[in-house]
Amino acid sequence: MDSACGIDIQLVPQYPVVSKSVTLKLTGINGTIQKFEWYKAPVTDPSYIILSYIPSANPPQTQGPQYFSRASGSPDGSLQISDLLTTDQGDYTVTTQTDTASQQTRVNLPVYGKPVITVSVSRPLENETVTLTCNTGREVERILWSRVASRLPSGITFSTDNINVTFTNIKRSDSGRYQCEAQDGNTRSISDTYTLEIYSVYPPLESFAGILAVIAGITLLGIAFLICVAFLLYKKCIQRNIQPLRGQVNSNDEPQRVYYNVPGVTTEHNAMKEPTYTGLQYHTQDTYSELKS
Protein backbone atom coordinates (compact mmCIF):
# COMPACT_ATOMS: atom_id res chain seq x y z
CA MET A 1 0.00 0.00 0.00
CA ASP A 2 1.27 3.38 -0.97
CA SER A 3 0.20 6.69 0.61
CA ALA A 4 0.67 10.41 0.04
CA CYS A 5 -0.46 13.55 1.87
CA GLY A 6 -1.45 11.47 4.88
CA ILE A 7 -4.31 9.41 3.29
CA ASP A 8 -4.30 5.61 3.20
CA ILE A 9 -6.33 2.75 1.72
CA GLN A 10 -7.28 -0.17 3.93
CA LEU A 11 -8.54 -3.49 2.50
CA VAL A 12 -11.63 -4.84 4.28
CA PRO A 13 -11.28 -7.78 4.64
CA GLN A 14 -7.52 -7.92 4.61
CA TYR A 15 -7.45 -11.04 2.41
CA PRO A 16 -10.14 -10.76 -0.28
CA VAL A 17 -11.42 -14.03 -1.71
CA VAL A 18 -13.01 -14.88 -5.04
CA SER A 19 -16.83 -14.48 -5.13
CA LYS A 20 -16.77 -12.40 -1.93
CA SER A 21 -16.82 -8.61 -1.49
CA VAL A 22 -14.09 -6.14 -0.56
CA THR A 23 -14.03 -2.48 0.44
CA LEU A 24 -11.10 -0.22 -0.44
CA LYS A 25 -11.62 2.04 2.56
CA LEU A 26 -10.12 5.54 2.42
CA THR A 27 -8.65 6.78 5.73
CA GLY A 28 -6.71 9.80 6.98
CA ILE A 29 -8.76 12.43 5.14
CA ASN A 30 -8.67 15.97 6.46
CA GLY A 31 -11.61 18.21 5.69
CA THR A 32 -14.83 17.63 3.81
CA ILE A 33 -14.74 15.59 0.61
CA GLN A 34 -15.96 17.56 -2.40
CA LYS A 35 -14.94 15.06 -5.08
CA PHE A 36 -12.98 11.81 -5.56
CA GLU A 37 -12.08 9.55 -8.47
CA TRP A 38 -10.99 5.87 -8.58
CA TYR A 39 -8.67 4.50 -11.27
CA LYS A 40 -7.96 0.89 -12.29
CA ALA A 41 -4.25 1.60 -12.72
CA PRO A 42 -1.21 2.84 -10.80
CA VAL A 43 -1.53 6.20 -12.59
CA THR A 44 -4.23 8.88 -12.85
CA ASP A 45 -4.84 8.74 -16.59
CA PRO A 46 -8.47 9.66 -17.52
CA SER A 47 -8.76 6.50 -19.64
CA TYR A 48 -8.41 4.39 -16.46
CA ILE A 49 -11.17 6.10 -14.45
CA ILE A 50 -13.63 3.63 -12.88
CA LEU A 51 -15.95 6.26 -11.43
CA SER A 52 -16.15 9.87 -10.26
CA TYR A 53 -18.07 10.81 -7.15
CA ILE A 54 -19.40 14.25 -6.08
CA PRO A 55 -21.43 13.94 -2.86
CA SER A 56 -23.40 17.12 -3.53
CA ALA A 57 -24.44 16.09 -7.07
CA ASN A 58 -27.59 14.18 -8.05
CA PRO A 59 -26.79 11.48 -8.84
CA PRO A 60 -23.45 11.69 -7.08
CA GLN A 61 -21.72 8.93 -9.10
CA THR A 62 -20.53 9.17 -12.70
CA GLN A 63 -19.22 6.15 -14.61
CA GLY A 64 -15.77 6.16 -16.23
CA PRO A 65 -14.15 4.17 -19.07
CA GLN A 66 -13.13 1.31 -16.70
CA TYR A 67 -16.45 1.15 -14.87
CA PHE A 68 -18.02 -2.26 -14.07
CA SER A 69 -21.37 -2.89 -12.41
CA ARG A 70 -19.91 -4.60 -9.36
CA ALA A 71 -18.11 -1.41 -8.34
CA SER A 72 -19.69 1.47 -6.41
CA GLY A 73 -18.49 4.55 -4.48
CA SER A 74 -19.57 5.81 -1.05
CA PRO A 75 -19.63 9.36 0.41
CA ASP A 76 -16.54 8.72 2.59
CA GLY A 77 -14.42 8.15 -0.54
CA SER A 78 -14.31 4.30 -0.35
CA LEU A 79 -14.75 1.87 -3.27
CA GLN A 80 -16.78 -1.33 -2.86
CA ILE A 81 -16.37 -4.32 -5.20
CA SER A 82 -18.79 -7.28 -4.93
CA ASP A 83 -18.52 -10.85 -6.30
CA LEU A 84 -14.77 -10.61 -6.70
CA LEU A 85 -13.05 -12.14 -9.72
CA THR A 86 -9.38 -12.93 -10.15
CA THR A 87 -9.33 -10.28 -12.90
CA ASP A 88 -10.17 -7.65 -10.28
CA GLN A 89 -6.73 -7.92 -8.70
CA GLY A 90 -4.17 -5.23 -9.48
CA ASP A 91 -3.34 -1.59 -8.70
CA TYR A 92 -6.05 0.93 -7.78
CA THR A 93 -5.46 4.69 -7.41
CA VAL A 94 -7.72 7.28 -5.81
CA THR A 95 -7.61 11.10 -5.96
CA THR A 96 -9.54 13.22 -3.48
CA GLN A 97 -10.40 16.89 -3.34
CA THR A 98 -11.47 18.38 -0.01
CA ASP A 99 -12.14 21.92 1.13
CA THR A 100 -8.53 22.08 2.29
CA ALA A 101 -6.39 20.03 -0.14
CA SER A 102 -6.13 17.58 -3.01
CA GLN A 103 -4.64 14.15 -2.27
CA GLN A 104 -4.02 10.82 -3.93
CA THR A 105 -2.83 7.32 -3.02
CA ARG A 106 -2.86 3.83 -4.44
CA VAL A 107 -3.09 0.20 -3.31
CA ASN A 108 -2.53 -3.25 -4.77
CA LEU A 109 -5.61 -5.44 -4.49
CA PRO A 110 -4.93 -9.22 -4.30
CA VAL A 111 -7.79 -11.69 -4.91
CA TYR A 112 -7.35 -15.08 -3.34
CA GLY A 113 -9.11 -18.06 -4.80
CA LYS A 114 -9.99 -21.06 -2.66
CA PRO A 115 -7.95 -24.11 -3.72
CA VAL A 116 -9.80 -26.90 -5.52
CA ILE A 117 -8.83 -30.59 -5.27
CA THR A 118 -9.07 -32.75 -8.37
CA VAL A 119 -8.34 -36.47 -8.87
CA SER A 120 -6.51 -38.12 -11.78
CA VAL A 121 -9.01 -41.01 -12.04
CA SER A 122 -12.75 -40.41 -11.87
CA ARG A 123 -13.47 -43.88 -10.42
CA PRO A 124 -10.33 -45.11 -8.64
CA LEU A 125 -9.93 -48.88 -8.33
CA GLU A 126 -7.86 -50.79 -5.84
CA ASN A 127 -4.16 -51.19 -6.72
CA GLU A 128 -4.26 -48.31 -9.21
CA THR A 129 -2.02 -45.22 -9.05
CA VAL A 130 -4.11 -42.19 -8.11
CA THR A 131 -3.01 -38.54 -7.80
CA LEU A 132 -4.77 -35.70 -5.99
CA THR A 133 -3.94 -32.16 -7.15
CA CYS A 134 -4.38 -28.91 -5.21
CA ASN A 135 -5.32 -26.26 -7.78
CA THR A 136 -4.71 -22.73 -6.44
CA GLY A 137 -4.92 -20.73 -9.65
CA ARG A 138 -1.79 -18.80 -8.69
CA GLU A 139 1.68 -19.32 -7.30
CA VAL A 140 1.77 -19.70 -3.54
CA GLU A 141 4.59 -20.10 -1.07
CA ARG A 142 3.43 -23.35 0.48
CA ILE A 143 0.80 -26.06 0.17
CA LEU A 144 -0.18 -28.41 2.98
CA TRP A 145 -2.29 -31.58 2.81
CA SER A 146 -4.48 -33.07 5.51
CA ARG A 147 -6.96 -35.89 6.03
CA VAL A 148 -10.05 -35.11 8.08
CA ALA A 149 -10.26 -37.06 11.36
CA SER A 150 -7.27 -39.23 10.46
CA ARG A 151 -3.62 -39.20 9.52
CA LEU A 152 -2.38 -39.20 5.96
CA PRO A 153 -1.79 -42.76 4.69
CA SER A 154 1.75 -44.11 4.72
CA GLY A 155 3.45 -44.72 1.40
CA ILE A 156 2.11 -41.63 -0.40
CA THR A 157 4.50 -39.33 -2.28
CA PHE A 158 4.43 -35.55 -2.78
CA SER A 159 5.62 -33.47 -5.71
CA THR A 160 8.43 -30.98 -5.09
CA ASP A 161 5.95 -28.10 -4.78
CA ASN A 162 3.47 -30.19 -2.77
CA ILE A 163 0.77 -29.51 -5.36
CA ASN A 164 0.34 -33.24 -6.07
CA VAL A 165 0.01 -36.19 -3.70
CA THR A 166 0.24 -39.65 -5.28
CA PHE A 167 -1.08 -42.99 -4.02
CA THR A 168 0.75 -45.98 -5.50
CA ASN A 169 -1.25 -49.23 -5.39
CA ILE A 170 -4.04 -47.44 -3.61
CA LYS A 171 -6.06 -49.41 -1.06
CA ARG A 172 -9.64 -49.11 0.13
CA SER A 173 -8.29 -48.06 3.51
CA ASP A 174 -6.97 -44.90 1.79
CA SER A 175 -10.54 -43.70 1.33
CA GLY A 176 -11.44 -40.59 3.27
CA ARG A 177 -11.91 -36.81 3.22
CA TYR A 178 -8.92 -34.74 2.15
CA GLN A 179 -8.13 -31.01 2.18
CA CYS A 180 -5.29 -28.84 0.95
CA GLU A 181 -4.24 -25.46 2.31
CA ALA A 182 -2.49 -22.72 0.36
CA GLN A 183 -0.28 -20.39 2.36
CA ASP A 184 1.06 -17.13 0.96
CA GLY A 185 2.70 -14.87 3.49
CA ASN A 186 0.18 -14.28 6.24
CA THR A 187 -2.77 -15.51 4.16
CA ARG A 188 -4.28 -18.96 4.34
CA SER A 189 -6.83 -20.48 2.01
CA ILE A 190 -8.28 -23.93 2.65
CA SER A 191 -10.04 -26.00 0.03
CA ASP A 192 -13.41 -27.61 0.42
CA THR A 193 -13.34 -31.22 1.61
CA TYR A 194 -12.78 -33.78 -1.15
CA THR A 195 -14.11 -37.28 -0.47
CA LEU A 196 -11.87 -39.95 -2.01
CA GLU A 197 -13.70 -43.24 -2.51
CA ILE A 198 -11.86 -46.37 -3.66
CA TYR A 199 -13.79 -49.05 -5.56
CA SER A 200 -13.05 -52.77 -5.52
CA VAL A 201 -12.26 -54.65 -8.73
CA TYR A 202 -14.70 -57.37 -7.62
CA PRO A 203 -18.22 -56.70 -6.40
CA PRO A 204 -18.73 -57.00 -2.64
CA LEU A 205 -19.98 -60.25 -1.05
CA GLU A 206 -23.36 -58.67 -0.45
CA SER A 207 -23.81 -58.39 -4.21
CA PHE A 208 -23.02 -62.11 -4.70
CA ALA A 209 -25.54 -63.01 -2.00
CA GLY A 210 -28.18 -60.91 -3.70
CA ILE A 211 -27.49 -62.47 -7.10
CA LEU A 212 -27.66 -66.01 -5.66
CA ALA A 213 -30.95 -65.20 -3.92
CA VAL A 214 -32.45 -63.97 -7.20
CA ILE A 215 -31.24 -67.07 -9.08
CA ALA A 216 -32.63 -69.38 -6.37
CA GLY A 217 -35.98 -67.61 -6.45
CA ILE A 218 -36.26 -67.85 -10.24
CA THR A 219 -35.29 -71.54 -10.12
CA LEU A 220 -37.96 -72.35 -7.53
CA LEU A 221 -40.60 -70.51 -9.54
CA GLY A 222 -39.59 -72.47 -12.65
CA ILE A 223 -39.81 -75.80 -10.83
CA ALA A 224 -43.21 -74.92 -9.39
CA PHE A 225 -44.47 -73.95 -12.86
CA LEU A 226 -43.26 -77.24 -14.39
CA ILE A 227 -44.90 -79.24 -11.60
CA CYS A 228 -48.23 -77.48 -12.20
CA VAL A 229 -48.07 -78.08 -15.96
CA ALA A 230 -47.19 -81.76 -15.47
CA PHE A 231 -50.05 -82.25 -12.99
CA LEU A 232 -52.59 -80.66 -15.34
CA LEU A 233 -51.45 -82.82 -18.28
CA TYR A 234 -51.56 -85.98 -16.14
CA LYS A 235 -55.05 -85.15 -14.89
CA LYS A 236 -56.29 -84.56 -18.43
CA CYS A 237 -54.92 -87.90 -19.67
CA ILE A 238 -56.48 -89.82 -16.74
CA GLN A 239 -59.88 -88.31 -17.44
CA ARG A 240 -59.73 -89.37 -21.08
CA ASN A 241 -58.92 -93.01 -20.14
CA ILE A 242 -61.68 -93.25 -17.49
CA GLN A 243 -64.52 -92.11 -19.77
CA PRO A 244 -65.08 -95.53 -21.57
CA LEU A 245 -65.16 -97.31 -18.20
CA ARG A 246 -68.07 -95.16 -17.05
CA GLY A 247 -70.45 -96.65 -19.74
CA GLN A 248 -69.84 -94.14 -22.47
CA VAL A 249 -70.35 -96.22 -25.65
CA ASN A 250 -69.39 -95.16 -29.11
CA SER A 251 -72.48 -94.49 -31.21
CA ASN A 252 -70.91 -96.20 -34.23
CA ASP A 253 -70.59 -99.59 -32.46
CA GLU A 254 -73.50 -102.13 -32.52
CA PRO A 255 -74.81 -103.24 -29.14
CA GLN A 256 -73.52 -106.60 -27.98
CA ARG A 257 -75.92 -109.52 -27.98
CA VAL A 258 -76.36 -111.82 -25.02
CA TYR A 259 -76.81 -115.54 -25.60
CA TYR A 260 -78.32 -117.88 -23.02
CA ASN A 261 -77.56 -121.66 -23.13
CA VAL A 262 -80.91 -122.71 -21.66
CA PRO A 263 -82.73 -125.63 -23.52
CA GLY A 264 -86.32 -125.08 -24.57
CA VAL A 265 -86.37 -121.36 -23.68
CA THR A 266 -86.83 -118.65 -26.24
CA THR A 267 -85.19 -115.42 -25.26
CA GLU A 268 -85.99 -111.89 -26.23
CA HIS A 269 -83.00 -112.04 -28.52
CA ASN A 270 -84.79 -114.51 -30.93
CA ALA A 271 -82.58 -117.45 -30.11
CA MET A 272 -83.23 -120.44 -32.48
CA LYS A 273 -84.69 -123.66 -30.97
CA GLU A 274 -82.21 -126.44 -31.47
CA PRO A 275 -83.37 -130.06 -32.25
CA THR A 276 -83.08 -132.63 -29.54
CA TYR A 277 -80.87 -135.60 -30.25
CA THR A 278 -81.62 -138.94 -28.62
CA GLY A 279 -78.77 -141.02 -29.91
CA LEU A 280 -75.98 -141.40 -32.38
CA GLN A 281 -75.66 -144.29 -34.85
CA TYR A 282 -72.37 -145.46 -36.22
CA HIS A 283 -72.36 -146.02 -39.96
CA THR A 284 -70.29 -148.69 -41.70
CA GLN A 285 -67.01 -147.66 -43.02
CA ASP A 286 -67.14 -149.93 -46.12
CA THR A 287 -65.79 -148.55 -49.27
CA TYR A 288 -69.00 -149.14 -51.11
CA SER A 289 -72.15 -148.17 -49.39
CA GLU A 290 -75.63 -147.47 -50.43
CA LEU A 291 -76.51 -143.98 -50.99
CA LYS A 292 -80.03 -143.06 -50.13
CA SER A 293 -81.68 -139.85 -50.55
CSV table of N, CA, C and O in Angstrom, one decimal, residues 10 23 25 29 40 47 55 74 79 81-82 84-86 116 190 199 211 214 231 241 267 282:
chain,number,residue,atom,x,y,z
A,10,GLN,N,-7.3,1.1,3.1
A,10,GLN,CA,-7.3,-0.2,3.9
A,10,GLN,C,-8.2,-1.2,3.3
A,10,GLN,O,-9.3,-0.8,2.9
A,23,THR,N,-13.9,-3.9,0.4
A,23,THR,CA,-14.0,-2.5,0.4
A,23,THR,C,-12.6,-1.9,0.5
A,23,THR,O,-11.8,-2.2,1.3
A,25,LYS,N,-11.2,1.0,1.6
A,25,LYS,CA,-11.6,2.0,2.6
A,25,LYS,C,-10.6,3.1,2.6
A,25,LYS,O,-9.4,2.9,2.9
A,29,ILE,N,-8.3,11.2,5.9
A,29,ILE,CA,-8.8,12.4,5.1
A,29,ILE,C,-9.0,13.6,6.1
A,29,ILE,O,-9.6,13.5,7.2
A,40,LYS,N,-8.4,2.3,-12.2
A,40,LYS,CA,-8.0,0.9,-12.3
A,40,LYS,C,-6.6,0.9,-12.9
A,40,LYS,O,-6.3,0.4,-14.0
A,47,SER,N,-8.3,7.7,-19.0
A,47,SER,CA,-8.8,6.5,-19.6
A,47,SER,C,-8.9,5.3,-18.7
A,47,SER,O,-9.5,4.3,-19.0
A,55,PRO,N,-20.3,14.1,-3.8
A,55,PRO,CA,-21.4,13.9,-2.9
A,55,PRO,C,-22.6,14.9,-3.0
A,55,PRO,O,-23.7,14.5,-2.7
A,74,SER,N,-18.8,5.4,-2.2
A,74,SER,CA,-19.6,5.8,-1.0
A,74,SER,C,-19.1,7.2,-0.7
A,74,SER,O,-18.0,7.7,-1.0
A,79,LEU,N,-14.3,2.6,-2.1
A,79,LEU,CA,-14.8,1.9,-3.3
A,79,LEU,C,-15.1,0.4,-2.8
A,79,LEU,O,-14.3,-0.3,-2.2
A,81,ILE,N,-16.3,-3.4,-4.1
A,81,ILE,CA,-16.4,-4.3,-5.2
A,81,ILE,C,-17.0,-5.6,-4.7
A,81,ILE,O,-16.5,-6.2,-3.7
A,82,SER,N,-18.1,-6.0,-5.3
A,82,SER,CA,-18.8,-7.3,-4.9
A,82,SER,C,-18.5,-8.4,-5.9
A,82,SER,O,-18.0,-8.2,-7.0
A,84,LEU,N,-16.1,-10.8,-6.2
A,84,LEU,CA,-14.8,-10.6,-6.7
A,84,LEU,C,-14.4,-11.7,-7.7
A,84,LEU,O,-14.7,-12.9,-7.6
A,85,LEU,N,-13.6,-11.3,-8.7
A,85,LEU,CA,-13.1,-12.1,-9.7
A,85,LEU,C,-11.5,-12.0,-9.6
A,85,LEU,O,-11.0,-11.0,-9.1
A,86,THR,N,-10.8,-13.0,-10.1
A,86,THR,CA,-9.4,-12.9,-10.1
A,86,THR,C,-8.9,-11.8,-11.0
A,86,THR,O,-7.8,-11.2,-10.8
A,116,VAL,N,-8.9,-25.9,-5.1
A,116,VAL,CA,-9.8,-26.9,-5.5
A,116,VAL,C,-9.0,-28.2,-5.7
A,116,VAL,O,-8.0,-28.2,-6.4
A,190,ILE,N,-8.1,-22.5,2.5
A,190,ILE,CA,-8.3,-23.9,2.7
A,190,ILE,C,-9.4,-24.4,1.7
A,190,ILE,O,-10.4,-23.7,1.5
A,199,TYR,N,-12.9,-48.0,-5.2
A,199,TYR,CA,-13.8,-49.0,-5.6
A,199,TYR,C,-13.0,-50.3,-5.7
A,199,TYR,O,-11.9,-50.3,-6.2
A,211,ILE,N,-27.4,-61.8,-5.8
A,211,ILE,CA,-27.5,-62.5,-7.1
A,211,ILE,C,-27.9,-63.9,-6.9
A,211,ILE,O,-28.8,-64.4,-7.6
A,214,VAL,N,-31.6,-64.2,-6.0
A,214,VAL,CA,-32.5,-64.0,-7.2
A,214,VAL,C,-32.5,-65.2,-8.0
A,214,VAL,O,-33.5,-65.7,-8.5
A,231,PHE,N,-48.9,-81.8,-13.7
A,231,PHE,CA,-50.1,-82.2,-13.0
A,231,PHE,C,-51.3,-82.1,-13.9
A,231,PHE,O,-52.2,-83.0,-13.9
A,241,ASN,N,-59.0,-91.5,-20.2
A,241,ASN,CA,-58.9,-93.0,-20.1
A,241,ASN,C,-60.1,-93.5,-19.3
A,241,ASN,O,-60.5,-94.7,-19.5
A,267,THR,N,-85.5,-116.7,-25.9
A,267,THR,CA,-85.2,-115.4,-25.3
A,267,THR,C,-85.6,-114.3,-26.1
A,267,THR,O,-86.1,-114.4,-27.3
A,282,TYR,N,-73.7,-145.4,-35.5
A,282,TYR,CA,-72.4,-145.5,-36.2
A,282,TYR,C,-72.6,-146.1,-37.5
A,282,TYR,O,-73.2,-147.2,-37.6
